[in-house]
GROMACS .gro file of C-alpha atoms in nm:
model
  194
    1MET     CA    1  -0.637 -12.896  11.705
    2THR     CA    2  -0.422 -12.598  11.792
    3ASP     CA    3  -0.048 -12.639  11.730
    4MET     CA    4   0.088 -12.699  12.079
    5LYS     CA    5   0.445 -12.615  11.971
    6ARG     CA    6   0.369 -12.243  11.996
    7PHE     CA    7   0.384 -12.260  12.377
    8SER     CA    8   0.697 -12.185  12.575
    9LYS     CA    9   0.928 -12.460  12.689
   10ARG     CA   10   0.886 -12.378  13.058
   11VAL     CA   11   0.778 -12.697  13.234
   12VAL     CA   12   0.593 -12.725  13.566
   13LEU     CA   13   0.547 -13.051  13.756
   14ALA     CA   14   0.218 -13.043  13.947
   15SER     CA   15   0.348 -13.289  14.207
   16ALA     CA   16   0.565 -13.289  14.517
   17SER     CA   17   0.663 -13.654  14.457
   18PRO     CA   18   1.040 -13.695  14.487
   19ARG     CA   19   1.020 -13.996  14.256
   20ARG     CA   20   0.852 -13.801  13.976
   21ARG     CA   21   1.105 -13.524  14.027
   22GLU     CA   22   1.390 -13.775  13.988
   23ILE     CA   23   1.243 -13.922  13.670
   24LEU     CA   24   1.204 -13.581  13.506
   25THR     CA   25   1.556 -13.485  13.615
   26ASP     CA   26   1.693 -13.811  13.470
   27MET     CA   27   1.520 -13.723  13.143
   28GLY     CA   28   1.711 -13.395  13.133
   29VAL     CA   29   1.395 -13.183  13.156
   30GLU     CA   30   1.431 -12.848  13.331
   31PHE     CA   31   1.123 -12.787  13.541
   32GLU     CA   32   0.968 -12.610  13.837
   33ILE     CA   33   0.758 -12.775  14.106
   34LEU     CA   34   0.413 -12.637  14.185
   35PRO     CA   35   0.223 -12.912  14.368
   36SER     CA   36  -0.150 -12.919  14.306
   37ASP     CA   37  -0.384 -12.921  14.600
   38ILE     CA   38  -0.697 -13.110  14.501
   39ASP     CA   39  -0.937 -13.326  14.697
   40GLU     CA   40  -0.879 -13.660  14.522
   41SER     CA   41  -1.171 -13.821  14.705
   42ARG     CA   42  -1.414 -13.604  14.504
   43ILE     CA   43  -1.303 -13.754  14.171
   44SER     CA   44  -1.443 -14.084  14.049
   45ALA     CA   45  -1.448 -14.284  13.728
   46ALA     CA   46  -1.588 -14.604  13.580
   47ASN     CA   47  -1.252 -14.783  13.596
   48PRO     CA   48  -0.902 -14.738  13.744
   49ARG     CA   49  -0.738 -14.635  13.417
   50MET     CA   50  -0.992 -14.357  13.365
   51LEU     CA   51  -0.957 -14.257  13.730
   52THR     CA   52  -0.583 -14.197  13.693
   53LYS     CA   53  -0.644 -13.990  13.381
   54ARG     CA   54  -0.909 -13.776  13.551
   55LEU     CA   55  -0.691 -13.724  13.858
   56ALA     CA   56  -0.389 -13.632  13.645
   57ALA     CA   57  -0.598 -13.379  13.451
   58ALA     CA   58  -0.744 -13.231  13.770
   59LYS     CA   59  -0.394 -13.190  13.914
   60ALA     CA   60  -0.269 -13.019  13.598
   61ASP     CA   61  -0.577 -12.793  13.587
   62ALA     CA   62  -0.530 -12.690  13.951
   63VAL     CA   63  -0.189 -12.537  13.883
   64VAL     CA   64  -0.183 -12.182  13.748
   65ALA     CA   65   0.134 -12.133  13.542
   66ASP     CA   66   0.072 -11.901  13.250
   67GLY     CA   67   0.255 -12.001  12.936
   68ALA     CA   68   0.398 -12.317  13.090
   69THR     CA   69   0.365 -12.683  13.002
   70VAL     CA   70   0.215 -12.843  13.314
   71ILE     CA   71   0.255 -13.212  13.392
   72GLY     CA   72   0.005 -13.376  13.628
   73ALA     CA   73   0.019 -13.745  13.721
   74ASP     CA   74  -0.152 -14.000  13.940
   75THR     CA   75  -0.069 -14.363  14.013
   76VAL     CA   76  -0.290 -14.640  14.150
   77VAL     CA   77  -0.242 -15.007  14.221
   78VAL     CA   78  -0.529 -15.242  14.128
   79LEU     CA   79  -0.596 -15.599  14.243
   80HIS     CA   80  -0.915 -15.775  14.125
   81GLY     CA   81  -1.080 -15.441  14.050
   82ARG     CA   82  -0.998 -15.289  14.388
   83VAL     CA   83  -0.799 -14.964  14.381
   84TYR     CA   84  -0.514 -14.917  14.628
   85GLY     CA   85  -0.400 -14.560  14.670
   86LYS     CA   86  -0.170 -14.422  14.939
   87PRO     CA   87  -0.219 -14.597  15.274
   88HIS     CA   88  -0.170 -14.285  15.498
   89THR     CA   89  -0.123 -14.501  15.812
   90SER     CA   90   0.113 -14.787  15.896
   91GLU     CA   91  -0.181 -15.013  15.975
   92ASN     CA   92  -0.332 -14.952  15.631
   93ALA     CA   93   0.006 -15.011  15.469
   94VAL     CA   94   0.044 -15.349  15.642
   95ARG     CA   95  -0.309 -15.447  15.538
   96MET     CA   96  -0.254 -15.344  15.175
   97LEU     CA   97   0.073 -15.529  15.147
   98GLY     CA   98  -0.081 -15.836  15.306
   99GLU     CA   99  -0.344 -15.838  15.032
  100LEU     CA  100  -0.096 -15.769  14.750
  101CYS     CA  101   0.192 -15.997  14.851
  102GLY     CA  102   0.245 -16.301  14.632
  103ARG     CA  103  -0.006 -16.178  14.373
  104TRP     CA  104   0.018 -16.019  14.031
  105HIS     CA  105  -0.153 -15.682  14.023
  106THR     CA  106  -0.175 -15.385  13.788
  107VAL     CA  107  -0.023 -15.039  13.822
  108TYR     CA  108  -0.176 -14.753  13.625
  109THR     CA  109  -0.023 -14.410  13.598
  110GLY     CA  110  -0.229 -14.139  13.434
  111VAL     CA  111  -0.051 -13.835  13.296
  112CYS     CA  112  -0.182 -13.501  13.174
  113VAL     CA  113   0.047 -13.271  12.975
  114LYS     CA  114  -0.126 -12.934  12.954
  115CYS     CA  115  -0.017 -12.650  12.727
  116GLY     CA  116  -0.255 -12.357  12.746
  117ASP     CA  117  -0.602 -12.487  12.660
  118GLU     CA  118  -0.467 -12.803  12.500
  119LYS     CA  119  -0.417 -13.130  12.686
  120VAL     CA  120  -0.260 -13.464  12.609
  121ILE     CA  121  -0.392 -13.723  12.856
  122PHE     CA  122  -0.282 -14.084  12.868
  123SER     CA  123  -0.251 -14.378  13.105
  124VAL     CA  124   0.017 -14.648  13.108
  125ARG     CA  125  -0.032 -14.998  13.249
  126SER     CA  126   0.232 -15.222  13.408
  127ARG     CA  127   0.206 -15.553  13.594
  128VAL     CA  128   0.379 -15.629  13.924
  129LYS     CA  129   0.416 -15.934  14.144
  130LEU     CA  130   0.523 -15.882  14.503
  131LYS     CA  131   0.717 -16.138  14.700
  132ALA     CA  132   0.517 -16.365  14.930
  133LEU     CA  133   0.614 -16.199  15.257
  134ARG     CA  134   0.526 -16.307  15.608
  135LYS     CA  135   0.336 -16.065  15.834
  136ASP     CA  136   0.649 -15.983  16.038
  137GLU     CA  137   0.841 -15.907  15.715
  138ILE     CA  138   0.563 -15.675  15.601
  139VAL     CA  139   0.560 -15.492  15.936
  140ARG     CA  140   0.939 -15.453  15.921
  141TYR     CA  141   0.922 -15.323  15.563
  142VAL     CA  142   0.658 -15.064  15.653
  143ALA     CA  143   0.862 -14.950  15.953
  144ASP     CA  144   1.188 -14.928  15.755
  145ALA     CA  145   1.071 -14.806  15.415
  146ASN     CA  146   0.792 -14.573  15.537
  147PRO     CA  147   0.582 -14.627  15.220
  148LEU     CA  148   0.286 -14.414  15.329
  149ASP     CA  149   0.318 -14.180  15.029
  150LYS     CA  150   0.321 -14.462  14.772
  151ALA     CA  151   0.025 -14.622  14.596
  152GLY     CA  152  -0.011 -14.979  14.717
  153ALA     CA  153   0.226 -14.910  15.010
  154TYR     CA  154   0.544 -15.010  14.830
  155GLY     CA  155   0.817 -14.869  14.610
  156ILE     CA  156   0.970 -15.084  14.337
  157GLN     CA  157   1.281 -14.867  14.349
  158ASP     CA  158   1.382 -14.988  14.696
  159GLY     CA  159   1.430 -15.341  14.560
  160ARG     CA  160   1.285 -15.510  14.867
  161VAL     CA  161   0.934 -15.637  14.798
  162VAL     CA  162   0.889 -15.669  14.422
  163GLU     CA  163   0.956 -16.016  14.282
  164LYS     CA  164   0.905 -15.932  13.914
  165TYR     CA  165   0.731 -15.689  13.683
  166ARG     CA  166   0.618 -15.646  13.324
  167GLY     CA  167   0.601 -15.318  13.137
  168SER     CA  168   0.747 -14.977  13.215
  169TYR     CA  169   0.956 -14.964  13.533
  170THR     CA  170   0.920 -14.586  13.564
  171ASN     CA  171   0.544 -14.621  13.527
  172ILE     CA  172   0.549 -14.831  13.845
  173VAL     CA  173   0.765 -14.567  14.014
  174GLY     CA  174   0.506 -14.303  13.922
  175LEU     CA  175   0.583 -14.140  13.585
  176PRO     CA  176   0.609 -14.341  13.260
  177LYS     CA  177   0.930 -14.200  13.114
  178GLU     CA  178   0.899 -14.356  12.768
  179LYS     CA  179   0.548 -14.232  12.689
  180LEU     CA  180   0.609 -13.894  12.855
  181ALA     CA  181   0.931 -13.844  12.657
  182SER     CA  182   0.757 -13.908  12.326
  183THR     CA  183   0.470 -13.676  12.425
  184LEU     CA  184   0.702 -13.391  12.527
  185ALA     CA  185   0.900 -13.433  12.204
  186ARG     CA  186   0.583 -13.434  11.994
  187ILE     CA  187   0.457 -13.108  12.141
  188GLY     CA  188   0.798 -12.944  12.106
  189VAL     CA  189   0.897 -12.917  12.473
  190THR     CA  190   1.204 -13.138  12.430
  191ASN     CA  191   1.400 -13.289  12.143
  192GLY     CA  192   1.315 -13.641  12.257
  193SER     CA  193   1.674 -13.760  12.303
  194TYR     CA  194   1.694 -13.949  12.631
   0.00000   0.00000   0.00000
């Protein structure tokens, strides 16, 4: 495999997500934002983990940034094999949360770090249990928190609906800091000290 360290240290995040932006900033990574514009509905896979990896790679591939290290990511919530993406409407958000509340489910975030023709693609898995909320509490949460841009219609970072979790917290937010940090250090983008 080609030595990826020969590429420049310019980093591009192929996402407009404010949460991913915050995680990269907290890591001390200097980066630009060039959101990808792909039709996610055209991408499928045999399982949710593979789906997040394919979506992350497609997002990274869609961004043209010569000489840069491009980071693409995608997060999904999975309950009993069913994938929950972004709800897009308040009604869908209420329905999703009604199905997820009180249950353990899985959060996968796929990440693609692309340097030239080389790619490092991985997916991280975390487990989450939401509080057992009543319908009126769910409706109030959706109205207050406006979670339409979040997989599964909730954000762990707001501290309102998650009862407990296992695994990487930042993975649940949308970008697994620990695995990404080690990947960026390995390819020479950062020194790995976070």
